[in-house]
Short mmCIF file of C-alpha atoms in Angstrom, two decimals:
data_model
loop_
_atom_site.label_atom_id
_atom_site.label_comp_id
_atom_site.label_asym_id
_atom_site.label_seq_id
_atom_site.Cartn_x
_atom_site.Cartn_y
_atom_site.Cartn_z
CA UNK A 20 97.91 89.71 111.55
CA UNK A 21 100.40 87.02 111.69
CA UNK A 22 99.79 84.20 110.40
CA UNK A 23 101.11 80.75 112.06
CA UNK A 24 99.46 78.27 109.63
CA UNK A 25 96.51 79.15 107.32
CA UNK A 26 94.83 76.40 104.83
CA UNK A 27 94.32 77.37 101.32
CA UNK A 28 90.34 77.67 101.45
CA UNK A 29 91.09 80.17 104.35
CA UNK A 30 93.37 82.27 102.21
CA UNK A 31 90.98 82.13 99.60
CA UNK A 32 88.31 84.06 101.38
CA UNK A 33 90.41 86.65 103.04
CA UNK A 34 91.77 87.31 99.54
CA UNK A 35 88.46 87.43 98.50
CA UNK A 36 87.74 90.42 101.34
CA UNK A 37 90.80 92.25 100.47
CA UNK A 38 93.41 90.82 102.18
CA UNK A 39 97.14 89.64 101.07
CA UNK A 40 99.88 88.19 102.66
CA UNK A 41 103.50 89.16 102.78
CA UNK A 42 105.60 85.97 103.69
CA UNK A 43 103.25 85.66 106.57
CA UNK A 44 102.30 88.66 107.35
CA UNK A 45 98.67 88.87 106.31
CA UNK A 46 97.38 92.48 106.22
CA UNK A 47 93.90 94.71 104.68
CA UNK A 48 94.38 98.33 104.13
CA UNK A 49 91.70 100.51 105.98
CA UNK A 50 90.47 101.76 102.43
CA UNK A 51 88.48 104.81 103.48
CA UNK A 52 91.60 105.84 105.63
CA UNK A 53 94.45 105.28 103.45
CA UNK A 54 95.87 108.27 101.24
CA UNK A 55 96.17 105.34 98.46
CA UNK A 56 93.06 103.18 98.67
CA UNK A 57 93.92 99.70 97.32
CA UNK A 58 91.46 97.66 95.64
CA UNK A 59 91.94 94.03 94.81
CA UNK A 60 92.51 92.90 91.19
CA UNK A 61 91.67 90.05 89.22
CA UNK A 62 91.92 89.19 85.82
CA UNK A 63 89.85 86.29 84.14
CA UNK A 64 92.47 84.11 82.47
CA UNK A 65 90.22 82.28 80.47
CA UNK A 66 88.62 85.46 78.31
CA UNK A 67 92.17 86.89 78.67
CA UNK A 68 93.95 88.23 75.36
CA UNK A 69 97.32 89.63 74.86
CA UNK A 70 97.52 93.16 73.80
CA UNK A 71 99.93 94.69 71.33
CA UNK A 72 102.39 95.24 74.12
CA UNK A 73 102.17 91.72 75.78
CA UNK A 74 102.50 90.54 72.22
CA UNK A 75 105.76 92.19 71.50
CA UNK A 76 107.23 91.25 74.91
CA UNK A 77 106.76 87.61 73.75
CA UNK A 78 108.15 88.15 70.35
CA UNK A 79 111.27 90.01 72.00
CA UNK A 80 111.54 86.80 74.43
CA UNK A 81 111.56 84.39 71.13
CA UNK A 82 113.78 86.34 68.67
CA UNK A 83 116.33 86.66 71.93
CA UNK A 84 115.99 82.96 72.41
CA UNK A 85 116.55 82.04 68.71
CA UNK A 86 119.03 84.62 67.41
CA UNK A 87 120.45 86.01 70.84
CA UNK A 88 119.11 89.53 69.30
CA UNK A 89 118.34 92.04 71.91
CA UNK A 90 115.82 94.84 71.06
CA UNK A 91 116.63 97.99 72.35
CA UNK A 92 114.06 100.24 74.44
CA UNK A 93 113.25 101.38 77.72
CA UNK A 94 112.67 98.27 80.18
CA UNK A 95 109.53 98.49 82.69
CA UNK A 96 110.03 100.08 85.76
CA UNK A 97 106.85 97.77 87.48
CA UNK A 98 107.22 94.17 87.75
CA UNK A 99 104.43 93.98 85.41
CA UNK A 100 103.97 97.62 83.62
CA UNK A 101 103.29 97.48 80.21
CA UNK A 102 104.36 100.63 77.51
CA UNK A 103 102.96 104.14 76.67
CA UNK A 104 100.92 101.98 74.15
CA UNK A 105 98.09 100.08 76.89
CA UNK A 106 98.83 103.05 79.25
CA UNK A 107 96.67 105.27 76.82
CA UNK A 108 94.80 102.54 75.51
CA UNK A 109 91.44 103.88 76.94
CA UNK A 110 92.18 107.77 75.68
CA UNK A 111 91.14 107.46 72.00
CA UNK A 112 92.35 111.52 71.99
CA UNK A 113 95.82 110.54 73.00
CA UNK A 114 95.93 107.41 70.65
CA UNK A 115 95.12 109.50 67.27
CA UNK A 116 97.69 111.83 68.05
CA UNK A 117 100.36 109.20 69.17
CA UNK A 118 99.40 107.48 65.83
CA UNK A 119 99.81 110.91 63.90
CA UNK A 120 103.46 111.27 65.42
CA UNK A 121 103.98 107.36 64.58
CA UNK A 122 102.89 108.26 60.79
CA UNK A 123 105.38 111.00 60.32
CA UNK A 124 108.09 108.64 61.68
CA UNK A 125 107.47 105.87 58.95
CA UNK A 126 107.53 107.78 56.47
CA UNK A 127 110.27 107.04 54.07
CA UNK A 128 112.76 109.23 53.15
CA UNK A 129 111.91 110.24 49.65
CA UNK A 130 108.20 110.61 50.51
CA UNK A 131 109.40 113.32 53.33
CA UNK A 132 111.60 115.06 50.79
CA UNK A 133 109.11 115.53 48.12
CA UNK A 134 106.57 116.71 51.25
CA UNK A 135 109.46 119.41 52.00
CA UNK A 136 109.53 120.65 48.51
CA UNK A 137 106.08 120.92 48.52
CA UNK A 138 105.96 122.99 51.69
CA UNK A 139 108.27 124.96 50.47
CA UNK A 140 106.66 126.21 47.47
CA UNK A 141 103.83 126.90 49.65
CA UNK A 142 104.72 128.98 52.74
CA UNK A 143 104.57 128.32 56.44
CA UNK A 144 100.46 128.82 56.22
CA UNK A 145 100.02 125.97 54.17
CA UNK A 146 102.48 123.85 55.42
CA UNK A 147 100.40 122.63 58.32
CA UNK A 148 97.44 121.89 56.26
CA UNK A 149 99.05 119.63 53.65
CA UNK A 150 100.80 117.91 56.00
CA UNK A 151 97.31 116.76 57.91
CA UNK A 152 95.78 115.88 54.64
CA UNK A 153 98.70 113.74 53.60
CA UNK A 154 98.87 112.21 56.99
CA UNK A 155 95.30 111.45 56.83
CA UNK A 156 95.31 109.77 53.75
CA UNK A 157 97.42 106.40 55.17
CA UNK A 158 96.00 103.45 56.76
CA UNK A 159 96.95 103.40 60.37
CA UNK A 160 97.23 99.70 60.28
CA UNK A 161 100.00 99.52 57.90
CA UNK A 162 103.67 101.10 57.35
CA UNK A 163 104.83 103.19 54.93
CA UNK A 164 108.11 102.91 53.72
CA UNK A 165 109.34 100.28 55.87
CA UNK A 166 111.27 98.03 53.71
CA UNK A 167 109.77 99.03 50.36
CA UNK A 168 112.55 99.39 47.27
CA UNK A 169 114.43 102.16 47.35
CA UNK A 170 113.22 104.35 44.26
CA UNK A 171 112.14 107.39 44.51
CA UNK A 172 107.89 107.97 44.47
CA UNK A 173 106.61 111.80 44.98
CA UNK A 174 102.80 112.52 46.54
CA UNK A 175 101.27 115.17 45.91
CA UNK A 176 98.23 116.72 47.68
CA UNK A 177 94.83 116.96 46.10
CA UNK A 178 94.29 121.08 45.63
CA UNK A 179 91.80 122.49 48.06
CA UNK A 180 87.89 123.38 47.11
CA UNK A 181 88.38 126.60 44.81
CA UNK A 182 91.75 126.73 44.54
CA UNK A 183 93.40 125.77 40.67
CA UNK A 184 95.39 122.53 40.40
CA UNK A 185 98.77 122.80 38.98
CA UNK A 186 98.64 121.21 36.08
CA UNK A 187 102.83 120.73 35.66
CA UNK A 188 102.33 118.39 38.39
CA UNK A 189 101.55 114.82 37.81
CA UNK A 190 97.95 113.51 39.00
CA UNK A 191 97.60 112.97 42.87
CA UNK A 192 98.03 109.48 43.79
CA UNK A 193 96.12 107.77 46.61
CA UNK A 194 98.67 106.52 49.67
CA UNK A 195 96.41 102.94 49.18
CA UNK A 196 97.97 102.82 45.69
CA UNK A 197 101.20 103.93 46.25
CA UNK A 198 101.39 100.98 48.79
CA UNK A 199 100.37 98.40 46.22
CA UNK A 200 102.52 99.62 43.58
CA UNK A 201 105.44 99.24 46.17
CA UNK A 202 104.36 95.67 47.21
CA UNK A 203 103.78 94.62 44.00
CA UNK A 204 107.37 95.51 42.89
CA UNK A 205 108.60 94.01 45.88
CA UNK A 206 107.27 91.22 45.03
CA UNK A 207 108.06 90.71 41.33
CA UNK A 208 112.09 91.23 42.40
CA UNK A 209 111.70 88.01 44.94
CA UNK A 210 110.18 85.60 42.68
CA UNK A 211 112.49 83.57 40.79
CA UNK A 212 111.70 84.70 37.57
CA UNK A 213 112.28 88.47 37.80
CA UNK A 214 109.99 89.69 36.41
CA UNK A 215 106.30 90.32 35.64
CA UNK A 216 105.90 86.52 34.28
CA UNK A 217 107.60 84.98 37.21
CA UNK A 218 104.95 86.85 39.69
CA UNK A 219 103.10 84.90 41.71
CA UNK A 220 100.53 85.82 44.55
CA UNK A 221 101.13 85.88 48.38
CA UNK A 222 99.71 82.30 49.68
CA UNK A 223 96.84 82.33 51.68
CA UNK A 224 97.85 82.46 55.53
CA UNK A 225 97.60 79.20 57.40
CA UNK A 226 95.01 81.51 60.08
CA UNK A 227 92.30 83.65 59.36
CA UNK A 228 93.02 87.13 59.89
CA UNK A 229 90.35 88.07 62.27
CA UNK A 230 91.80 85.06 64.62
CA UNK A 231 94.77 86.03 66.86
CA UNK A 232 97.27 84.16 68.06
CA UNK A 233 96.61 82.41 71.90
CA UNK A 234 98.72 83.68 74.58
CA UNK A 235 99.64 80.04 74.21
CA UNK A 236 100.73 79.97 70.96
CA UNK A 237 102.64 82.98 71.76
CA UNK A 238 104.53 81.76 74.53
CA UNK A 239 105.15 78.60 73.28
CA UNK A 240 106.29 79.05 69.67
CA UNK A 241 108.56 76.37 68.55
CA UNK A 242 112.43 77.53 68.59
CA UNK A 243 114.92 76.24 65.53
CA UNK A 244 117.16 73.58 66.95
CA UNK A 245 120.31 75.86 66.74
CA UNK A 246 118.37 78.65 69.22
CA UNK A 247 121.10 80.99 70.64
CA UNK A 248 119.46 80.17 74.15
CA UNK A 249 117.64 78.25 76.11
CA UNK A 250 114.51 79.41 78.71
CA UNK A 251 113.33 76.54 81.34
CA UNK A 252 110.76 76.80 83.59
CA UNK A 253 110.56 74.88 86.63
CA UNK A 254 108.29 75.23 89.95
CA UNK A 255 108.81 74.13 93.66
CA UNK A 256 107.11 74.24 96.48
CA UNK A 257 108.14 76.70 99.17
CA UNK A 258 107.62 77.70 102.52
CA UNK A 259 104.34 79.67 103.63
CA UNK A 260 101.90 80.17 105.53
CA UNK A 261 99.84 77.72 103.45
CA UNK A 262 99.25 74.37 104.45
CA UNK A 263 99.81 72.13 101.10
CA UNK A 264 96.84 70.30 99.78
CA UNK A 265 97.07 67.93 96.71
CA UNK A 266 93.04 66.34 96.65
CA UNK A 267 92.05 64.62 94.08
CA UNK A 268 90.07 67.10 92.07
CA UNK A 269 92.60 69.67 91.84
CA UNK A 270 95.57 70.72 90.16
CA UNK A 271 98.61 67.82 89.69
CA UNK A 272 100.98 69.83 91.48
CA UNK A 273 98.12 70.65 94.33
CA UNK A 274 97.76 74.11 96.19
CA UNK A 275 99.78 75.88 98.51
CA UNK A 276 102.50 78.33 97.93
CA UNK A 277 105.21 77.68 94.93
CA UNK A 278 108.79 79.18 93.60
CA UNK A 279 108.28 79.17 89.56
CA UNK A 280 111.90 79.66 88.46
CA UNK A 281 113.28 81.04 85.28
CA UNK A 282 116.74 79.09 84.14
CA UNK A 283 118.41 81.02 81.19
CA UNK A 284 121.21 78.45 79.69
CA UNK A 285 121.63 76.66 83.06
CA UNK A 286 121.71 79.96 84.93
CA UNK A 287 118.70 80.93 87.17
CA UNK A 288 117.46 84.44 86.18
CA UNK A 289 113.61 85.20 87.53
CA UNK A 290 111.97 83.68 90.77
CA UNK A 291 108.09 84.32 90.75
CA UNK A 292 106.08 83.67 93.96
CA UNK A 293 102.68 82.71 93.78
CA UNK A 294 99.72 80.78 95.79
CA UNK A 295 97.90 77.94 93.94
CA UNK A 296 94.22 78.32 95.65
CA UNK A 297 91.58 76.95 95.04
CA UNK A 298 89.94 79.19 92.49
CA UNK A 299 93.16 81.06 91.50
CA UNK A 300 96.80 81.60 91.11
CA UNK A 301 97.71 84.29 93.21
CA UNK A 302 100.76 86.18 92.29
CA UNK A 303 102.79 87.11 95.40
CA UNK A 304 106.33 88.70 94.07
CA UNK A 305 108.77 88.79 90.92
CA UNK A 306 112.39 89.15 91.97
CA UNK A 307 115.00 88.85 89.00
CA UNK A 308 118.98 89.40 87.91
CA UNK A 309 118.46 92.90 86.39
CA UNK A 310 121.43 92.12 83.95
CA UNK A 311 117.89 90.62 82.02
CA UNK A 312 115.49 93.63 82.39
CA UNK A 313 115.86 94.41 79.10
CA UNK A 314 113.51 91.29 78.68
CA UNK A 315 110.75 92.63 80.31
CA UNK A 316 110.77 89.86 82.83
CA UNK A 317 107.88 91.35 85.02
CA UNK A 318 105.63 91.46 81.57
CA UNK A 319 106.70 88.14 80.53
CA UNK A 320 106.36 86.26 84.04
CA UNK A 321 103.01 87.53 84.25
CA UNK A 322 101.92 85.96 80.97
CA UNK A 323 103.24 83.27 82.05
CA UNK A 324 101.33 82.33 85.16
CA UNK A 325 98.20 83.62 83.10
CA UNK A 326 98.69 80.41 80.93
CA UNK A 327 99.59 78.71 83.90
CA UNK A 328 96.04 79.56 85.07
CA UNK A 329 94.54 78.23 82.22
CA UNK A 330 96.27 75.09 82.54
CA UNK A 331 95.81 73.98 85.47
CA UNK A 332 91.93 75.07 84.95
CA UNK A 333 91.55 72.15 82.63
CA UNK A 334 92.36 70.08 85.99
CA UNK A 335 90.49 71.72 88.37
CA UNK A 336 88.02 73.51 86.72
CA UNK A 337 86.90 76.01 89.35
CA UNK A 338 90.36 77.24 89.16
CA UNK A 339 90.26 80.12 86.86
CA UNK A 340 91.31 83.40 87.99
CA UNK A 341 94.72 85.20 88.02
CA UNK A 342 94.98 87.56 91.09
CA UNK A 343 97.67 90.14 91.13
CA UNK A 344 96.95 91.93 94.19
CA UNK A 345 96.49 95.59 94.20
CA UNK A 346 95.17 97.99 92.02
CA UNK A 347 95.83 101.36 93.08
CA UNK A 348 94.14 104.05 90.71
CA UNK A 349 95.61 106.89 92.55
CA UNK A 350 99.18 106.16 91.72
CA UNK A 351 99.89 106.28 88.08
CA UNK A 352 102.59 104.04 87.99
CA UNK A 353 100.19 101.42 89.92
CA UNK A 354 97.59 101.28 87.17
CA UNK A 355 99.18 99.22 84.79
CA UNK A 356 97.59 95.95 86.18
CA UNK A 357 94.48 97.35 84.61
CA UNK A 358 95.51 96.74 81.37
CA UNK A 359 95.47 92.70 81.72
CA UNK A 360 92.01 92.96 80.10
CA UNK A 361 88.92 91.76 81.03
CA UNK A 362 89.56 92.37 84.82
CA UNK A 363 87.60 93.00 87.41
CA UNK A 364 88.28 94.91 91.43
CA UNK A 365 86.82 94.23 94.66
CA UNK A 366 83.89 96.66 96.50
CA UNK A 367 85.50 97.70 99.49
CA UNK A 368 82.45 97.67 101.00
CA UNK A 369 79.95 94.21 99.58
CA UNK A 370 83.00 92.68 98.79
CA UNK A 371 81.38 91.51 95.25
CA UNK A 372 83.29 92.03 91.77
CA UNK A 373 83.26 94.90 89.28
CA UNK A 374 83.98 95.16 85.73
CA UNK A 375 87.15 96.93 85.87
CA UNK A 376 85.49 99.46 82.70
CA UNK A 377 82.37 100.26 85.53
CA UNK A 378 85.21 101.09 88.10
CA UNK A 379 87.21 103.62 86.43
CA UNK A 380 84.92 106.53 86.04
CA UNK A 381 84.12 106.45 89.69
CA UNK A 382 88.20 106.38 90.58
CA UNK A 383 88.47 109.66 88.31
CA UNK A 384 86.32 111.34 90.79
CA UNK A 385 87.12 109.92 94.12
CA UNK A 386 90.01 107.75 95.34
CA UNK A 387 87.32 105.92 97.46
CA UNK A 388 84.55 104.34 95.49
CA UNK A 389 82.34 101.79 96.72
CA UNK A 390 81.47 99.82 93.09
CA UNK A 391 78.41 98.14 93.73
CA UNK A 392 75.74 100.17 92.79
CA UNK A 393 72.90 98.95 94.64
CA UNK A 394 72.80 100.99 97.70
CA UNK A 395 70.59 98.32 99.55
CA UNK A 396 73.59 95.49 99.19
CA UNK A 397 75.32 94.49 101.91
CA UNK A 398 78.18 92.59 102.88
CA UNK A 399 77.10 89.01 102.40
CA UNK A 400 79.78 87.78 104.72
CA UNK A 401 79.86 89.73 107.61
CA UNK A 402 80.53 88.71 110.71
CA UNK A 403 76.97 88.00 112.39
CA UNK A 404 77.32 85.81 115.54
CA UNK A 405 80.29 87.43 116.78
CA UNK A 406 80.34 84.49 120.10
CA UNK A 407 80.90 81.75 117.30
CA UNK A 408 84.04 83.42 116.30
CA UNK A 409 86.96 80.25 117.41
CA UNK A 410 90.03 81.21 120.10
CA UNK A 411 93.07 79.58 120.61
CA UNK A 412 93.66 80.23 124.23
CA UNK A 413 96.14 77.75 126.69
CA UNK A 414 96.45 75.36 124.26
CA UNK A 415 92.59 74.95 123.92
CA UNK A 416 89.95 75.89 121.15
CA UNK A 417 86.75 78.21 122.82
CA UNK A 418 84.38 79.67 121.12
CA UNK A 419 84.76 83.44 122.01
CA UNK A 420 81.30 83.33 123.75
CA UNK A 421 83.10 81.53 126.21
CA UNK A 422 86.46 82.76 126.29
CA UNK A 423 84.79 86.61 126.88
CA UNK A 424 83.61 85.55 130.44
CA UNK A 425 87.26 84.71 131.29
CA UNK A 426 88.77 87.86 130.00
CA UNK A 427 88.07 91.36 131.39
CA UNK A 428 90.76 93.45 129.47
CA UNK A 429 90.23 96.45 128.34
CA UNK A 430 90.00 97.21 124.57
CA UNK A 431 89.98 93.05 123.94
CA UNK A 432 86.43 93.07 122.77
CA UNK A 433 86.77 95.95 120.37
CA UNK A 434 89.42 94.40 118.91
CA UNK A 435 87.95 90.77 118.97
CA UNK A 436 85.02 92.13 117.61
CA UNK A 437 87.28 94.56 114.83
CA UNK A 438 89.07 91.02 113.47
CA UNK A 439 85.67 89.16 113.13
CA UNK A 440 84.10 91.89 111.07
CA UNK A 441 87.54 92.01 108.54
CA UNK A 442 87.83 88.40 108.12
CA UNK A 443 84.35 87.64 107.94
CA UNK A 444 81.57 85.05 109.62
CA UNK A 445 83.16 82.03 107.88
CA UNK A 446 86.37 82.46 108.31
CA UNK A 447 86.24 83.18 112.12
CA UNK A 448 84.81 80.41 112.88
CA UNK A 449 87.47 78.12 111.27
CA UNK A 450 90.40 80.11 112.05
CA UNK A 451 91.78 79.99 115.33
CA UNK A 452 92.68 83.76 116.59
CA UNK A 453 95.23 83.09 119.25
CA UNK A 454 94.78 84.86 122.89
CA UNK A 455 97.62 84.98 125.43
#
């Protein structure tokens, strides 16, 4: 449908039914129809945490900003699709064996060579073998031989049950130990003294461990006053559909539809549309100069408007959800919304919300999936007094009770009748469905 004017609460139901507006064309997919069912997604800013991805698009955002360094690496094809790493995420198969290939990467150079000798010696059988038992051995939350000194260390594997060690060899040495040995010696060549007298232990970190960062604190990490660049971040409001509202219990900058641009040392680089409503930020479009893509822009503007979310829910405190329109399962280059963590999709049918973790097993079986489980619910919000539903017809308002007995064309009802059943009983009787 088209939509002349619409006020923000109105938006904010249809949204709520499945609905989303392009400029202002407002449209619902038919989801039992469509080859690519689309069900709306929302993630709860206020439980939300970065994951390792988001957390590295930030730090590539900062280190750009301070030192003008630019990482290299594929850029996102989606305006917000995150890496291989959260597109796995739930496939605990595929993340031990990306972590196995990640292993064999990192290790250094002189730890490789004395595994190649070793395999050597041994034959092709055995080669395989070793190689998982030294693998094994390291902690998958640290790196080996990533800026260690450069001597030499050799490993050698433990002998297998029955077979004879080789006694030439020096005693195996755990990968744990070979790690503090390293970081000890590291450390005793950058203290000031040299040597083992000048050694002093690592300070206690200013944060506990088991406390991560804020997407805050991420975002808005001081810069050193001689930063290579510069990142502002401005907002405006733009022409919608929406009809602006600034009351006195919401948001400073009220609700209605804004332009959130992205100035790069003067020069404007990212536009993001969204719709300030009144219980979320609704995230339109992304377009940017894609001279910058190598920033992740999509990523990074999505972060963004989550803390944006969370700011302007210390305002107006119903405001808390970030709502980035479609999920579609079906399309694997669509499901990458998913992974801004904890969301939640719309039933198609009740029109109630679903953990997104409850949804997914049913999408593996059917593109279709009506989430709520209780087969007895029902659309709260249907349309129930159809005759209530409000026309805008000569310049007057009728209810459609009345309007009806003026109009005898055919197919009007079913389609009267089709719009108040998509938008709803509340909705239909505050919105004005125009009739020439």
């Amino acid at each position: 449908m088209w939509a002349h004017s619409m006020t923000v609460r109105d938006y904010q139901d249809l949204i709520d039914r499945g609905w989303r507006r392009s400029g202002r064309y407002v449209y619902k997919p038919v989801m039992n129809q469509t080859c690519c069912p689309q069900y709306t997604i929302r993630c709860r800013s206020l439980q939300f945490q970065p994951s390792k991805s988001h957390k590295k698009v930030l730090k590539k955002m900062l280190k750009f900003l301070a030192k003008g360094e630019i990482s290299k690496g594929n850029c996102e094809d989606e305006p917000m699709e995150p890496s291989m790493e959260d597109a796995v995420a739930g496939d605990m198969a595929l993340i031990n064996k990306l972590d196995l290939q990640c292993d064999l990467k990192k290790l250094g150079d002189n730890l490789k060579e004395s595994l190649e000798r070793e395999v050597k010696k041994k034959g092709k059988s055995t080669k395989k073998e070793e190689s998982d038992e030294f693998i094994q051995s390291q902690d998958k939350n640290e790196e080996l031989g990533s800026g260690e000194p450069s001597h030499a260390v050799d490993v050698h594997t433990a002998p297998k049950p029955g077979k004879g060690a080789d006694l030439s060899k020096p005693p195996c040495r755990k990968a744990k130990e070979i790690r503090k040995e390293r970081k000890r010696l590291k450390l005793m060549q950058q203290s000031p003294a040299g040597g083992p007298e000048g050694f002093q232990a690592p300070r206690e970190p200013k944060t506990k461990p088991n406390q991560p960062k804020s997407l805050e604190e991420l975002i808005f990490e001081s810069l050193p006053e001689d930063a290579s660049h510069k990142l502002e971040f401005t907002g405006f409001l733009c022409t919608s559909p929406l009809e602006p509202e600034n009351p006195p219990n919401g948001p400073d900058c009220g609700y209605g539809s804004f332009h959130q641009q992205y100035w790069l040392d003067g020069k404007i680089i990212a536009v993001g549309v969204i719709d300030i409503l009144p219980y979320c930020v609704s995230s339109v479009y992304l377009y940017y100069d894609p001279d910058y893509s190598f920033l992740s822009l999509g990523v990074y503007s999505a972060l963004r408007e989550i803390a944006f979310t969370r700011q302007l829910h210390e305002k107006a405190s119903q405001l808390s959800y970030y709502y980035m329109g479609f999920y579609i399962h079906s399309c694997p280059k669509m499901r990458y919304k998913g992974h801004y963590r904890p969301s939640d999709l719309l039933c198609p049918e009740t029109y109630v919300w679903v953990p997104i973790e409850q949804c997914l097993p049913s999408l593996e079986n059917s593109k279709y999936c009506r989430f709520n489980q209780d087969p007895e619910a029902a659309d709260e919000g249907r349309s129930r007094d159809p005759d209530r539903l409000q026309v805008l017809y000569k310049k007057a308002i009728l209810p459609y009770g009345v309007f009806k007995q003026q109009q005898r064309e055919p197919g009007e009802e079913a389609a009267v009748l089709q719009y108040a059943s998509l938008v709803g009983q509340a909705c239909s009787e505050r919105m004005l469905l125009f009739r020439n």
